[in-house]
mmCIF file of C-alpha atoms in Angstrom:
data_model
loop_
_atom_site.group_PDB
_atom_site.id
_atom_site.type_symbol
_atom_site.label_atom_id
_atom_site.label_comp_id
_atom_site.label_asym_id
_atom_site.label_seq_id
_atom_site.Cartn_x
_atom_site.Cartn_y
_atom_site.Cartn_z
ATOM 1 C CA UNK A 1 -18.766 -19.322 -10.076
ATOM 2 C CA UNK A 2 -16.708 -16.356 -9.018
ATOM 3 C CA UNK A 3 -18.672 -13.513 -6.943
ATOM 4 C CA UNK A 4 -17.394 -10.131 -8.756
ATOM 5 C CA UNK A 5 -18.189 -7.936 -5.319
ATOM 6 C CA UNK A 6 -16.184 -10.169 -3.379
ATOM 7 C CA UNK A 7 -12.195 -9.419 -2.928
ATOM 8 C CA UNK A 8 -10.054 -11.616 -4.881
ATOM 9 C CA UNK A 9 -6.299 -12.883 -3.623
ATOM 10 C CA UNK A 10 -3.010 -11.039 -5.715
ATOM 11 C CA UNK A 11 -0.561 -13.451 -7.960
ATOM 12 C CA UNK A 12 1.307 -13.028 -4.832
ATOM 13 C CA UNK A 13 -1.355 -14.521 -2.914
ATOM 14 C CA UNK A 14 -2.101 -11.779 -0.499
ATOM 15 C CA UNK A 15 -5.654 -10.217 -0.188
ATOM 16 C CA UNK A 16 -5.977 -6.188 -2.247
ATOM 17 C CA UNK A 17 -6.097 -3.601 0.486
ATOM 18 C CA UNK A 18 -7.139 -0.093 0.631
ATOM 19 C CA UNK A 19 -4.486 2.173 2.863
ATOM 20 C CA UNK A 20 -5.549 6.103 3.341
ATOM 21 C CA UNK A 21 -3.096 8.412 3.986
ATOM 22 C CA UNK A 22 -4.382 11.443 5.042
ATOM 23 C CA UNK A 23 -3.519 14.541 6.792
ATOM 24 C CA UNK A 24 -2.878 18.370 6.039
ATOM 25 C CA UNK A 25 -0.940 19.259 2.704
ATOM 26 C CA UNK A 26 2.304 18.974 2.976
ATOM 27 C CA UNK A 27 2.485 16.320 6.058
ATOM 28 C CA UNK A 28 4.325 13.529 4.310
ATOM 29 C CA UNK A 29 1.321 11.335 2.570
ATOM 30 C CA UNK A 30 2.336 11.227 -0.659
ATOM 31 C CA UNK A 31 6.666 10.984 -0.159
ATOM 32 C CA UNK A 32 5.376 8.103 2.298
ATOM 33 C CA UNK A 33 2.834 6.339 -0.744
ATOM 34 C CA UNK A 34 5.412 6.266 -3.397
ATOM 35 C CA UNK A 35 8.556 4.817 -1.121
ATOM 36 C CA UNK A 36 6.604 2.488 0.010
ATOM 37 C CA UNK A 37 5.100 1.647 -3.842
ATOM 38 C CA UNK A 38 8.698 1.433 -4.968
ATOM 39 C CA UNK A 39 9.528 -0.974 -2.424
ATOM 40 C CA UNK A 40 6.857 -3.195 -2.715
ATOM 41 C CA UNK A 41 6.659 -2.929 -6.329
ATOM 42 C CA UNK A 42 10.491 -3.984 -6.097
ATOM 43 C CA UNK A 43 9.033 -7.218 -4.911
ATOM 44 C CA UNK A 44 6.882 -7.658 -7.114
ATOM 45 C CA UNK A 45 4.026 -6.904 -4.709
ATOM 46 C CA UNK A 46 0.825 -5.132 -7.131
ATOM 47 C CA UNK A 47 1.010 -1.671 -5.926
ATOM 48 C CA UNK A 48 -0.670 1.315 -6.720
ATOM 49 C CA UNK A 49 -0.734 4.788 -5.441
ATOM 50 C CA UNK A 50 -3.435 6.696 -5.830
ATOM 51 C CA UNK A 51 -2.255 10.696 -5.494
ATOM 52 C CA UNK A 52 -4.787 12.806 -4.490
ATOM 53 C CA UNK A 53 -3.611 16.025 -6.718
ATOM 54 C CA UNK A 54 -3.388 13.482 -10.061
ATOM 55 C CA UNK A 55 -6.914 11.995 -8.981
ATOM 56 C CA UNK A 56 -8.518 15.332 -8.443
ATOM 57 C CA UNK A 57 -6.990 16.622 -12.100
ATOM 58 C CA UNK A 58 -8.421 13.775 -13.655
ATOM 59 C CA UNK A 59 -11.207 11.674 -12.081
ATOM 60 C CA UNK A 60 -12.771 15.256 -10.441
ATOM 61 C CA UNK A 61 -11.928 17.677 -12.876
ATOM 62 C CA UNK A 62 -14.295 20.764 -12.864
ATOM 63 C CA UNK A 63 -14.814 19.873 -8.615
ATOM 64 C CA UNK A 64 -14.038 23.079 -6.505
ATOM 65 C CA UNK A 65 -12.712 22.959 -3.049
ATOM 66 C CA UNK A 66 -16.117 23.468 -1.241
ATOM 67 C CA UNK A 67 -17.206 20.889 1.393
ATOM 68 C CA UNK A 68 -19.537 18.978 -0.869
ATOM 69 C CA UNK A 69 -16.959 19.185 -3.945
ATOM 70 C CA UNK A 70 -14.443 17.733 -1.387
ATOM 71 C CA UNK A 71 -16.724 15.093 -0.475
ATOM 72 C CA UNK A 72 -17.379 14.265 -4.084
ATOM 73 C CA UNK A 73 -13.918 13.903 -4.993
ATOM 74 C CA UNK A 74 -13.305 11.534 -1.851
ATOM 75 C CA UNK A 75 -15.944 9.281 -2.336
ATOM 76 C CA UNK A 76 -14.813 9.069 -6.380
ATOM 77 C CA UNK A 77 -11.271 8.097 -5.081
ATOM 78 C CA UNK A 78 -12.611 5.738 -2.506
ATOM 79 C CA UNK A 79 -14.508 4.060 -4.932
ATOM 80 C CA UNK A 80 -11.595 3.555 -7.433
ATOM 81 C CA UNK A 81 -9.629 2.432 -4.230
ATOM 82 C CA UNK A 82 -12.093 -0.454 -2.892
ATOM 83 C CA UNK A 83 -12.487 -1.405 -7.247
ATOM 84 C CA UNK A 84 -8.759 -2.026 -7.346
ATOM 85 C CA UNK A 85 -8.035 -3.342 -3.740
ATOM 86 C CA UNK A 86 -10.893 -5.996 -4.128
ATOM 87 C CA UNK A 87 -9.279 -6.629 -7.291
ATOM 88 C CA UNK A 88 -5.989 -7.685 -5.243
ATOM 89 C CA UNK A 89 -3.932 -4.603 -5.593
ATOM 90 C CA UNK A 90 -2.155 -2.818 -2.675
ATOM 91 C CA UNK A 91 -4.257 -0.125 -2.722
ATOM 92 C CA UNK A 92 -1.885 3.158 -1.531
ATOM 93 C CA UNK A 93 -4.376 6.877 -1.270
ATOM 94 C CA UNK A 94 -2.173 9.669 -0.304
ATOM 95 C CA UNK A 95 -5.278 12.247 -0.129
ATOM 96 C CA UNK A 96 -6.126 15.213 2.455
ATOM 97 C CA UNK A 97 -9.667 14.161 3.190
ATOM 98 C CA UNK A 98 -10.281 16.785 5.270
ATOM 99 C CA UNK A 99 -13.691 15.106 6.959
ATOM 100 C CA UNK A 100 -14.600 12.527 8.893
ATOM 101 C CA UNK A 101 -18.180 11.322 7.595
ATOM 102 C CA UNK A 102 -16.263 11.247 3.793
ATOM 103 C CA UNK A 103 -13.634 9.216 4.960
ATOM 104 C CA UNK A 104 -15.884 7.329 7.198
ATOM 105 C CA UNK A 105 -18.184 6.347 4.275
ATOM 106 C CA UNK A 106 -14.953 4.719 1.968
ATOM 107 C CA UNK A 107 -14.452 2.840 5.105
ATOM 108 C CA UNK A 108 -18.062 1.445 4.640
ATOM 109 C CA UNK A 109 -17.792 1.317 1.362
ATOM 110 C CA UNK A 110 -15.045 -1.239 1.903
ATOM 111 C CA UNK A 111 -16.678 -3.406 4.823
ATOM 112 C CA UNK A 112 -19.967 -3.738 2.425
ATOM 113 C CA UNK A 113 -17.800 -5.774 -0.346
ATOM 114 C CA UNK A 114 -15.495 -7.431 2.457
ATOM 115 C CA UNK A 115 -12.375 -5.164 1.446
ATOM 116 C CA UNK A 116 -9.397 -4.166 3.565
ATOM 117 C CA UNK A 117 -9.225 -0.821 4.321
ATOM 118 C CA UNK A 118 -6.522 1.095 7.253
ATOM 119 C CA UNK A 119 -6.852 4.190 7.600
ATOM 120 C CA UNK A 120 -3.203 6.333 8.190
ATOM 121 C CA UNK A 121 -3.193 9.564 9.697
ATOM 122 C CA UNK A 122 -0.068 11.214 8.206
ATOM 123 C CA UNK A 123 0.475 14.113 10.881
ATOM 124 C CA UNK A 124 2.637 16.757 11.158
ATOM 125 C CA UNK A 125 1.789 20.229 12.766
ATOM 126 C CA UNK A 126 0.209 22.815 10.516
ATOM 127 C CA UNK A 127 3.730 24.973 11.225
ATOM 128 C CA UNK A 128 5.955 22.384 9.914
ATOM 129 C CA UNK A 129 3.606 21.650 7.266
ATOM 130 C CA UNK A 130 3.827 25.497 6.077
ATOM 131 C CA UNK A 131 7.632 25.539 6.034
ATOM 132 C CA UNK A 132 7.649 22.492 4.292
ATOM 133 C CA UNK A 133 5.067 23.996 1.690
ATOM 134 C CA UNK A 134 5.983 21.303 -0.773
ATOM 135 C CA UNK A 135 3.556 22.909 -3.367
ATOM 136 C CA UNK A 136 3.990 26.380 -2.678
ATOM 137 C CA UNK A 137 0.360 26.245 -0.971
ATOM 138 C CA UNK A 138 0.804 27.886 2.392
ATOM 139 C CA UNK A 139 3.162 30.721 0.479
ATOM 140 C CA UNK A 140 -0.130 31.341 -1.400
ATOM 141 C CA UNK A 141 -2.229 31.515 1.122
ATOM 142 C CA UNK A 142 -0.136 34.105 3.002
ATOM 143 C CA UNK A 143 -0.422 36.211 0.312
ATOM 144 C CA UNK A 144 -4.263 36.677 -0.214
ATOM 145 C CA UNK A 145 -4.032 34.251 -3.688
ATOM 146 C CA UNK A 146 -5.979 31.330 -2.062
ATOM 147 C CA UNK A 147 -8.351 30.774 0.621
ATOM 148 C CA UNK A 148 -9.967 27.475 1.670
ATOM 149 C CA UNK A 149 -6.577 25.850 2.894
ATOM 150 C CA UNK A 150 -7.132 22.771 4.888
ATOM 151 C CA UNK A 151 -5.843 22.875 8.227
ATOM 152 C CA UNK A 152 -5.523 27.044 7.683
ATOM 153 C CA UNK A 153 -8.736 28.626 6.667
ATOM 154 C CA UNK A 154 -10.643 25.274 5.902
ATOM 155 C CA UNK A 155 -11.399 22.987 8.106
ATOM 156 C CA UNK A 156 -9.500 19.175 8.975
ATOM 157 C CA UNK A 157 -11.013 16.450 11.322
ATOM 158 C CA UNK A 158 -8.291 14.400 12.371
ATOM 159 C CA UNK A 159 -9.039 10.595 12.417
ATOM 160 C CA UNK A 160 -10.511 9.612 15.456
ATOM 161 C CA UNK A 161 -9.273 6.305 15.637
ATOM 162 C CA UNK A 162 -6.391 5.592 12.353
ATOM 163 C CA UNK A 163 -4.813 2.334 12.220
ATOM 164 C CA UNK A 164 -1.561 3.990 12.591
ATOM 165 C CA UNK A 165 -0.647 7.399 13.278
ATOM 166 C CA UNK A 166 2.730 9.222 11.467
ATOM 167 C CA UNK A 167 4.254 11.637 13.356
ATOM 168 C CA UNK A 168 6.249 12.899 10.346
ATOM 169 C CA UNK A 169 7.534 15.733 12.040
ATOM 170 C CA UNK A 170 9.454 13.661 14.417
ATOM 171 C CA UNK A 171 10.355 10.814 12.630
ATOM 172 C CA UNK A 172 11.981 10.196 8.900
ATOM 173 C CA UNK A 173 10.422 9.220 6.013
ATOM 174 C CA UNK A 174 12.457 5.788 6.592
ATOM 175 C CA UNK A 175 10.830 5.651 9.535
ATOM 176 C CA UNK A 176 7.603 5.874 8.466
ATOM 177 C CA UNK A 177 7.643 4.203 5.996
ATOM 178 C CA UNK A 178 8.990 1.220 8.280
ATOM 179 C CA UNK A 179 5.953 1.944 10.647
ATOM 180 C CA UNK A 180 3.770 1.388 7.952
ATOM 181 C CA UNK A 181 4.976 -1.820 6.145
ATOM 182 C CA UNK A 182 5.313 -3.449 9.687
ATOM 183 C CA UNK A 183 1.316 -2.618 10.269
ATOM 184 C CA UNK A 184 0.526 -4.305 6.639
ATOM 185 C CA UNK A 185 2.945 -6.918 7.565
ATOM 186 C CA UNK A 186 0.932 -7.354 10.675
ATOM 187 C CA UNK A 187 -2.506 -7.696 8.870
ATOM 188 C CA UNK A 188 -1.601 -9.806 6.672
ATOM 189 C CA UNK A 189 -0.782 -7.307 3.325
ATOM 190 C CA UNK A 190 2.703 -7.575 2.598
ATOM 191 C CA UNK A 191 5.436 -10.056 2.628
ATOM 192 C CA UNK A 192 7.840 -9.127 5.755
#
């Protein structure tokens, strides 16, 4: 008989893996998630991207942005994350995360049921980030019409040791992406 907890191999054969992107908004994690996605999904590979603004819309609706509400929200994607990873799916979470201990408790979260998990630090400074302002956040913030902006105003604890690190702001989006197939590659998580 089947253990449920336990991870579970893909049609493709490969084991479900958790990878967290995070780093300050605007920094690259989601553009990186979804080129990857389309690339492995393009292969047939079970891929899913978890986006941290469509998660927090609909599995934290009603959470605000305070440190415990952040925490909240992590630990609800994390646990989606390790379901659908142990499940067999390439498991892709672009998501700020702003704090260690949250991030550091999916990663345990993970371990307990035998799960992969890496952990990508997508970073870019918070200057390139701003002129980047994909969402119009840093704009915002300039202005007086938000406060709490991670990386800003708001705390971010930068992994202390990530599986790979993404220096978006000197490399392309090619090239990151490349950087991180070739680690999944490497662990055993994607075809080469």
């Amino acid at each position: 008989m089947n253990d449920p907890s336990r991870p579970v191999a893909s049609r493709e054969g490969l084991p479900g893996a958790t990878v967290w992107l995070t780093g300050l908004p605007s920094a690259g994690k989601s553009t990186i998630a979804w080129a990857l996605a389309a690339q492995l999904r393009a292969e047939a590979r079970r891929t899913e991207v978890l986006d941290g603004d469509e998660m927090r819309g609909l599995l934290s609706a009603g959470l605000g942005f305070s440190r415990a509400d952040r925490d909240t929200n992590v630990q609800r994607v994390g646990l989606v994350a390790e379901l659908l990873a142990r499940n067999g799916v390439l498991t892709l979470v672009p998501v700020i995360a702003p704090y260690e201990q949250a991030r550091e408790a999916v990663r345990r979260r993970h371990e307990k049921s035998g799960t992969a998990y890496l952990e990508v630090h997508v970073a870019a400074p918070v200057e390139v980030c701003a002129r980047r302002d994909v969402k119009g956040l840093y704009a915002r913030q300039r202005e007086g019409l938000l406060t709490g902006l991670t990386g800003v105003d708001d705390p971010y604890e930068e992994p202390e040791r990530p599986d790979l690190r993404l220096d978006t702001d000197r490399q392309s989006e090619a090239e990151s992406v490349r950087a991180l197939r070739a680690l999944l590659t490497d662990r055993g998580l994607c075809a080469s």
